[in-house]
mmCIF file of C-alpha atoms in Angstrom:
data_model
loop_
_atom_site.group_PDB
_atom_site.id
_atom_site.type_symbol
_atom_site.label_atom_id
_atom_site.label_comp_id
_atom_site.label_asym_id
_atom_site.label_seq_id
_atom_site.Cartn_x
_atom_site.Cartn_y
_atom_site.Cartn_z
ATOM 1 C CA UNK A 1 203.501 60.430 126.522
ATOM 2 C CA UNK A 2 202.681 58.889 123.142
ATOM 3 C CA UNK A 3 199.604 58.903 120.931
ATOM 4 C CA UNK A 4 196.876 56.908 122.665
ATOM 5 C CA UNK A 5 193.129 56.407 122.337
ATOM 6 C CA UNK A 6 190.449 57.359 124.835
ATOM 7 C CA UNK A 7 190.624 53.972 126.521
ATOM 8 C CA UNK A 8 194.171 54.833 127.507
ATOM 9 C CA UNK A 9 193.627 58.526 128.132
ATOM 10 C CA UNK A 10 190.823 58.019 130.656
ATOM 11 C CA UNK A 11 192.176 54.840 132.244
ATOM 12 C CA UNK A 12 193.401 56.517 135.420
ATOM 13 C CA UNK A 13 193.498 60.210 134.519
ATOM 14 C CA UNK A 14 191.268 63.176 135.289
ATOM 15 C CA UNK A 15 191.320 66.363 133.230
ATOM 16 C CA UNK A 16 190.489 69.900 134.311
ATOM 17 C CA UNK A 17 190.148 73.092 132.292
ATOM 18 C CA UNK A 18 192.001 75.887 134.156
ATOM 19 C CA UNK A 19 190.105 79.104 134.838
ATOM 20 C CA UNK A 20 192.459 81.122 132.602
ATOM 21 C CA UNK A 21 191.256 79.196 129.547
ATOM 22 C CA UNK A 22 188.829 80.467 126.960
ATOM 23 C CA UNK A 23 185.371 78.920 127.255
ATOM 24 C CA UNK A 24 183.886 76.382 124.875
ATOM 25 C CA UNK A 25 183.954 77.950 121.398
ATOM 26 C CA UNK A 26 183.039 75.148 118.971
ATOM 27 C CA UNK A 27 179.978 75.720 116.816
ATOM 28 C CA UNK A 28 177.990 73.761 114.204
ATOM 29 C CA UNK A 29 180.808 73.668 111.641
ATOM 30 C CA UNK A 30 183.374 72.149 114.017
ATOM 31 C CA UNK A 31 180.819 69.721 115.464
ATOM 32 C CA UNK A 32 179.816 68.586 111.981
ATOM 33 C CA UNK A 33 183.433 68.070 110.943
ATOM 34 C CA UNK A 34 184.148 65.885 113.979
ATOM 35 C CA UNK A 35 180.966 63.880 113.397
ATOM 36 C CA UNK A 36 181.913 63.311 109.746
ATOM 37 C CA UNK A 37 185.454 62.278 110.730
ATOM 38 C CA UNK A 38 184.109 59.656 113.129
ATOM 39 C CA UNK A 39 181.517 58.448 110.628
ATOM 40 C CA UNK A 40 184.224 57.947 107.988
ATOM 41 C CA UNK A 41 186.326 55.628 110.178
ATOM 42 C CA UNK A 42 186.380 52.251 108.473
ATOM 43 C CA UNK A 43 186.586 48.723 109.872
ATOM 44 C CA UNK A 44 189.637 46.953 108.461
ATOM 45 C CA UNK A 45 191.353 43.680 109.395
ATOM 46 C CA UNK A 46 189.152 43.088 112.417
ATOM 47 C CA UNK A 47 189.404 46.571 113.944
ATOM 48 C CA UNK A 48 188.580 50.200 113.273
ATOM 49 C CA UNK A 49 191.289 52.150 111.516
ATOM 50 C CA UNK A 50 193.122 54.615 113.756
ATOM 51 C CA UNK A 51 192.179 58.265 113.297
ATOM 52 C CA UNK A 52 194.586 60.957 114.495
ATOM 53 C CA UNK A 53 192.489 63.562 116.300
ATOM 54 C CA UNK A 54 195.098 66.100 117.410
ATOM 55 C CA UNK A 55 197.519 67.083 120.145
ATOM 56 C CA UNK A 56 196.560 67.791 123.746
ATOM 57 C CA UNK A 57 198.982 69.699 125.961
ATOM 58 C CA UNK A 58 198.607 68.976 129.656
ATOM 59 C CA UNK A 59 200.179 70.017 132.928
ATOM 60 C CA UNK A 60 200.169 67.686 135.905
ATOM 61 C CA UNK A 61 198.255 69.133 138.844
ATOM 62 C CA UNK A 62 196.735 68.058 142.174
ATOM 63 C CA UNK A 63 193.119 67.098 142.906
ATOM 64 C CA UNK A 64 190.805 69.528 144.652
ATOM 65 C CA UNK A 65 190.148 69.074 148.368
ATOM 66 C CA UNK A 66 186.913 67.144 147.790
ATOM 67 C CA UNK A 67 188.633 64.761 145.330
ATOM 68 C CA UNK A 68 191.443 63.645 147.602
ATOM 69 C CA UNK A 69 189.589 60.409 148.292
ATOM 70 C CA UNK A 70 190.653 59.108 144.861
ATOM 71 C CA UNK A 71 193.741 56.937 145.268
ATOM 72 C CA UNK A 72 196.218 56.397 142.450
ATOM 73 C CA UNK A 73 194.479 58.880 140.157
ATOM 74 C CA UNK A 74 196.460 61.415 138.134
ATOM 75 C CA UNK A 75 195.065 64.917 137.544
ATOM 76 C CA UNK A 76 195.972 67.164 134.627
ATOM 77 C CA UNK A 77 195.188 70.719 133.598
ATOM 78 C CA UNK A 78 194.466 70.945 129.876
ATOM 79 C CA UNK A 79 196.584 73.741 128.416
ATOM 80 C CA UNK A 80 195.580 73.116 124.796
ATOM 81 C CA UNK A 81 193.080 70.758 123.184
ATOM 82 C CA UNK A 82 190.181 71.476 125.515
ATOM 83 C CA UNK A 83 187.729 72.079 122.640
ATOM 84 C CA UNK A 84 188.173 68.539 121.294
ATOM 85 C CA UNK A 85 188.202 66.953 124.749
ATOM 86 C CA UNK A 86 185.088 68.866 125.803
ATOM 87 C CA UNK A 87 183.230 67.890 122.634
ATOM 88 C CA UNK A 88 184.078 64.206 122.883
ATOM 89 C CA UNK A 89 183.136 64.118 126.573
ATOM 90 C CA UNK A 90 179.704 65.557 125.688
ATOM 91 C CA UNK A 91 179.310 63.021 122.878
ATOM 92 C CA UNK A 92 180.187 60.118 125.183
ATOM 93 C CA UNK A 93 177.714 61.339 127.793
ATOM 94 C CA UNK A 94 174.913 61.534 125.221
ATOM 95 C CA UNK A 95 175.652 58.031 123.987
ATOM 96 C CA UNK A 96 175.683 56.543 127.482
ATOM 97 C CA UNK A 97 172.543 58.429 128.487
ATOM 98 C CA UNK A 98 170.656 56.747 125.639
ATOM 99 C CA UNK A 99 171.566 53.179 126.579
ATOM 100 C CA UNK A 100 170.272 51.109 129.475
ATOM 101 C CA UNK A 101 172.732 48.299 128.783
ATOM 102 C CA UNK A 102 176.061 49.592 127.531
ATOM 103 C CA UNK A 103 178.243 49.226 124.461
ATOM 104 C CA UNK A 104 180.853 46.875 123.071
ATOM 105 C CA UNK A 105 179.784 44.089 125.410
ATOM 106 C CA UNK A 106 180.515 46.189 128.492
ATOM 107 C CA UNK A 107 178.008 47.293 131.089
ATOM 108 C CA UNK A 108 176.832 50.886 131.148
ATOM 109 C CA UNK A 109 177.928 51.315 134.768
ATOM 110 C CA UNK A 110 181.461 50.174 133.884
ATOM 111 C CA UNK A 111 181.664 52.590 130.955
ATOM 112 C CA UNK A 112 180.358 55.485 133.025
ATOM 113 C CA UNK A 113 183.063 54.933 135.616
ATOM 114 C CA UNK A 114 185.743 54.694 132.942
ATOM 115 C CA UNK A 115 184.764 57.674 130.796
ATOM 116 C CA UNK A 116 182.465 59.993 132.758
ATOM 117 C CA UNK A 117 182.820 59.935 136.535
ATOM 118 C CA UNK A 118 183.791 57.910 139.602
ATOM 119 C CA UNK A 119 181.786 57.821 142.832
ATOM 120 C CA UNK A 120 183.028 56.978 146.299
ATOM 121 C CA UNK A 121 181.598 54.020 148.187
ATOM 122 C CA UNK A 122 178.758 56.052 149.719
ATOM 123 C CA UNK A 123 177.837 57.742 146.436
ATOM 124 C CA UNK A 124 178.032 61.113 148.183
ATOM 125 C CA UNK A 125 181.065 62.316 146.254
ATOM 126 C CA UNK A 126 181.506 62.221 142.489
ATOM 127 C CA UNK A 127 184.653 63.067 140.531
ATOM 128 C CA UNK A 128 184.330 63.694 136.802
ATOM 129 C CA UNK A 129 186.909 62.445 134.332
ATOM 130 C CA UNK A 130 186.593 65.779 132.537
ATOM 131 C CA UNK A 131 185.464 69.070 134.037
ATOM 132 C CA UNK A 132 186.253 72.733 134.509
ATOM 133 C CA UNK A 133 187.987 74.024 137.604
ATOM 134 C CA UNK A 134 185.434 74.896 140.265
ATOM 135 C CA UNK A 135 186.409 78.571 140.006
ATOM 136 C CA UNK A 136 185.303 78.669 136.360
ATOM 137 C CA UNK A 137 181.840 80.111 135.708
ATOM 138 C CA UNK A 138 180.966 77.241 133.364
ATOM 139 C CA UNK A 139 181.715 74.555 135.971
ATOM 140 C CA UNK A 140 178.158 74.416 137.353
ATOM 141 C CA UNK A 141 176.580 74.614 133.904
ATOM 142 C CA UNK A 142 178.652 71.736 132.535
ATOM 143 C CA UNK A 143 177.817 69.402 135.414
ATOM 144 C CA UNK A 144 174.163 70.402 135.817
ATOM 145 C CA UNK A 145 172.916 71.020 132.268
ATOM 146 C CA UNK A 146 175.303 68.957 130.168
ATOM 147 C CA UNK A 147 176.083 66.001 132.452
ATOM 148 C CA UNK A 148 172.693 66.066 134.197
ATOM 149 C CA UNK A 149 174.074 66.247 137.737
ATOM 150 C CA UNK A 150 171.238 67.915 139.646
ATOM 151 C CA UNK A 151 173.206 67.823 142.888
ATOM 152 C CA UNK A 152 175.242 70.691 141.429
ATOM 153 C CA UNK A 153 173.221 73.873 141.753
ATOM 154 C CA UNK A 154 173.002 76.194 138.764
ATOM 155 C CA UNK A 155 172.599 79.946 138.898
ATOM 156 C CA UNK A 156 170.741 81.165 135.805
ATOM 157 C CA UNK A 157 172.848 84.328 135.927
ATOM 158 C CA UNK A 158 175.876 82.209 135.011
ATOM 159 C CA UNK A 159 174.607 81.596 131.469
ATOM 160 C CA UNK A 160 176.909 83.066 128.816
ATOM 161 C CA UNK A 161 177.895 82.475 125.192
ATOM 162 C CA UNK A 162 180.214 79.618 126.168
ATOM 163 C CA UNK A 163 177.518 77.783 128.118
ATOM 164 C CA UNK A 164 175.172 78.256 125.157
ATOM 165 C CA UNK A 165 177.802 76.621 122.946
ATOM 166 C CA UNK A 166 177.977 73.681 125.352
ATOM 167 C CA UNK A 167 174.214 73.260 125.199
ATOM 168 C CA UNK A 168 174.247 73.504 121.393
ATOM 169 C CA UNK A 169 176.818 70.696 121.221
ATOM 170 C CA UNK A 170 174.705 68.532 123.520
ATOM 171 C CA UNK A 171 171.628 69.125 121.342
ATOM 172 C CA UNK A 172 173.582 68.465 118.130
ATOM 173 C CA UNK A 173 174.786 65.049 119.282
ATOM 174 C CA UNK A 174 171.510 64.114 120.958
ATOM 175 C CA UNK A 175 169.609 64.646 117.705
ATOM 176 C CA UNK A 176 172.181 62.688 115.703
ATOM 177 C CA UNK A 177 172.123 59.742 118.107
ATOM 178 C CA UNK A 178 168.315 59.673 118.257
ATOM 179 C CA UNK A 179 168.257 58.855 114.536
ATOM 180 C CA UNK A 180 170.579 55.875 114.910
ATOM 181 C CA UNK A 181 169.726 52.216 115.381
ATOM 182 C CA UNK A 182 171.112 50.391 118.426
ATOM 183 C CA UNK A 183 173.852 48.647 116.441
ATOM 184 C CA UNK A 184 174.930 51.990 114.948
ATOM 185 C CA UNK A 185 175.239 53.495 118.424
ATOM 186 C CA UNK A 186 177.325 50.521 119.477
ATOM 187 C CA UNK A 187 179.641 51.007 116.502
ATOM 188 C CA UNK A 188 179.872 54.733 117.195
ATOM 189 C CA UNK A 189 180.896 54.197 120.813
ATOM 190 C CA UNK A 190 183.596 51.699 119.840
ATOM 191 C CA UNK A 191 184.927 54.078 117.180
ATOM 192 C CA UNK A 192 185.141 56.987 119.613
ATOM 193 C CA UNK A 193 186.844 55.090 122.412
ATOM 194 C CA UNK A 194 189.179 52.851 120.399
ATOM 195 C CA UNK A 195 189.914 54.564 117.063
ATOM 196 C CA UNK A 196 190.346 58.241 117.978
ATOM 197 C CA UNK A 197 194.013 58.779 118.838
ATOM 198 C CA UNK A 198 195.501 61.803 120.560
ATOM 199 C CA UNK A 199 199.093 62.922 120.917
ATOM 200 C CA UNK A 200 199.366 63.779 124.621
ATOM 201 C CA UNK A 201 202.185 66.192 125.471
ATOM 202 C CA UNK A 202 203.111 66.997 129.051
ATOM 203 C CA UNK A 203 204.501 70.492 129.635
ATOM 204 C CA UNK A 204 207.796 70.557 131.481
ATOM 205 C CA UNK A 205 207.735 71.923 135.025
ATOM 206 C CA UNK A 206 210.225 74.698 134.277
ATOM 207 C CA UNK A 207 208.069 76.194 131.501
ATOM 208 C CA UNK A 208 205.666 79.093 132.063
ATOM 209 C CA UNK A 209 202.283 77.448 131.478
ATOM 210 C CA UNK A 210 200.412 80.699 130.791
ATOM 211 C CA UNK A 211 203.076 81.743 128.285
ATOM 212 C CA UNK A 212 202.755 78.358 126.572
ATOM 213 C CA UNK A 213 198.977 78.827 126.483
ATOM 214 C CA UNK A 214 199.287 82.234 124.789
ATOM 215 C CA UNK A 215 201.835 80.960 122.267
ATOM 216 C CA UNK A 216 199.735 77.946 121.299
ATOM 217 C CA UNK A 217 196.576 80.010 120.927
ATOM 218 C CA UNK A 218 198.126 82.535 118.579
ATOM 219 C CA UNK A 219 197.140 80.058 115.870
ATOM 220 C CA UNK A 220 193.678 78.849 114.882
ATOM 221 C CA UNK A 221 190.654 80.787 116.097
ATOM 222 C CA UNK A 222 192.268 83.700 117.958
ATOM 223 C CA UNK A 223 191.546 84.568 121.553
ATOM 224 C CA UNK A 224 189.694 87.808 122.105
ATOM 225 C CA UNK A 225 191.436 90.724 123.826
ATOM 226 C CA UNK A 226 189.260 90.079 126.898
ATOM 227 C CA UNK A 227 190.227 86.390 127.001
ATOM 228 C CA UNK A 228 193.925 87.264 126.739
ATOM 229 C CA UNK A 229 193.538 89.873 129.487
ATOM 230 C CA UNK A 230 191.853 87.320 131.766
ATOM 231 C CA UNK A 231 194.677 84.864 131.173
ATOM 232 C CA UNK A 232 197.323 87.501 131.914
ATOM 233 C CA UNK A 233 195.683 88.727 135.123
ATOM 234 C CA UNK A 234 195.254 85.216 136.493
ATOM 235 C CA UNK A 235 198.848 84.472 135.540
ATOM 236 C CA UNK A 236 200.014 87.518 137.528
ATOM 237 C CA UNK A 237 198.148 86.346 140.638
ATOM 238 C CA UNK A 238 200.610 83.433 140.861
ATOM 239 C CA UNK A 239 203.416 85.965 141.227
ATOM 240 C CA UNK A 240 201.856 87.637 144.271
ATOM 241 C CA UNK A 241 203.341 87.009 147.696
ATOM 242 C CA UNK A 242 200.135 86.342 149.583
ATOM 243 C CA UNK A 243 198.221 83.390 151.123
ATOM 244 C CA UNK A 244 196.769 80.777 148.793
ATOM 245 C CA UNK A 245 193.205 81.620 149.903
ATOM 246 C CA UNK A 246 193.671 85.273 148.931
ATOM 247 C CA UNK A 247 194.973 84.237 145.513
ATOM 248 C CA UNK A 248 191.953 81.979 145.031
ATOM 249 C CA UNK A 249 189.549 84.808 145.902
ATOM 250 C CA UNK A 250 191.317 87.146 143.496
ATOM 251 C CA UNK A 251 191.149 84.596 140.664
ATOM 252 C CA UNK A 252 187.405 84.209 141.251
ATOM 253 C CA UNK A 253 186.953 87.998 141.089
ATOM 254 C CA UNK A 254 188.859 88.134 137.795
ATOM 255 C CA UNK A 255 186.750 85.302 136.332
ATOM 256 C CA UNK A 256 183.551 86.976 137.550
ATOM 257 C CA UNK A 257 184.508 90.311 135.995
ATOM 258 C CA UNK A 258 185.267 88.603 132.687
ATOM 259 C CA UNK A 259 181.978 86.696 132.821
ATOM 260 C CA UNK A 260 179.969 89.880 133.470
ATOM 261 C CA UNK A 261 181.663 91.666 130.569
ATOM 262 C CA UNK A 262 181.007 88.733 128.210
ATOM 263 C CA UNK A 263 177.374 88.565 129.296
ATOM 264 C CA UNK A 264 176.790 92.241 128.552
ATOM 265 C CA UNK A 265 178.501 92.147 125.166
ATOM 266 C CA UNK A 266 176.982 88.981 123.712
#
């Protein structure tokens, strides 16, 4: 894949954060830096100047059982770059939630389907363009509290430092957008979707995805020992010779144990 903007990234693709990943770790400093980067994008020669936003490593995967109704869609696990993708997805949701019309001459309903979620014909099933795997403890929080999907039930016991970071990002962008005029919001939406460019890299099938994840995350803000342990244990479950359902149950137990430990230490 080559560097493309969000219009291209979300055109027919759905992104999932695997359960071995670290949770959402961005705080005020990173949010402020992204906001400033977007604000500094200038309009030149009839369009907004391209802004390179970073590299996202992905691995092609299959949709969950309740998303098989989507035809022609491509699903990816995000191996690296989830912090940026999570943040921008929250920002887009906040922008669309504050408009009854839409942006850039396009209807709100059209933009929601392109960047946030797709519903089946009955409206009973909704598939998000960006989400966590259902086995991740932050899955319910993201959909319920951040994306406002009340059909997804939230257990208050699932709140942890990562979910608090998600809520802080939502609040940060909501307050920023509230202070903007309608034309400024329109400009912001166009900048985000057309001027932010990502270098999308697909991991080869013969590479060990968990090993790639560990190698990539040895730079930047380091993973904690607990986060590395979680990744390693979930990686080892793939090596077990047992039914898929048993592996899934084991992965959930590992995620739950990690969540409990994080909750008692934060």
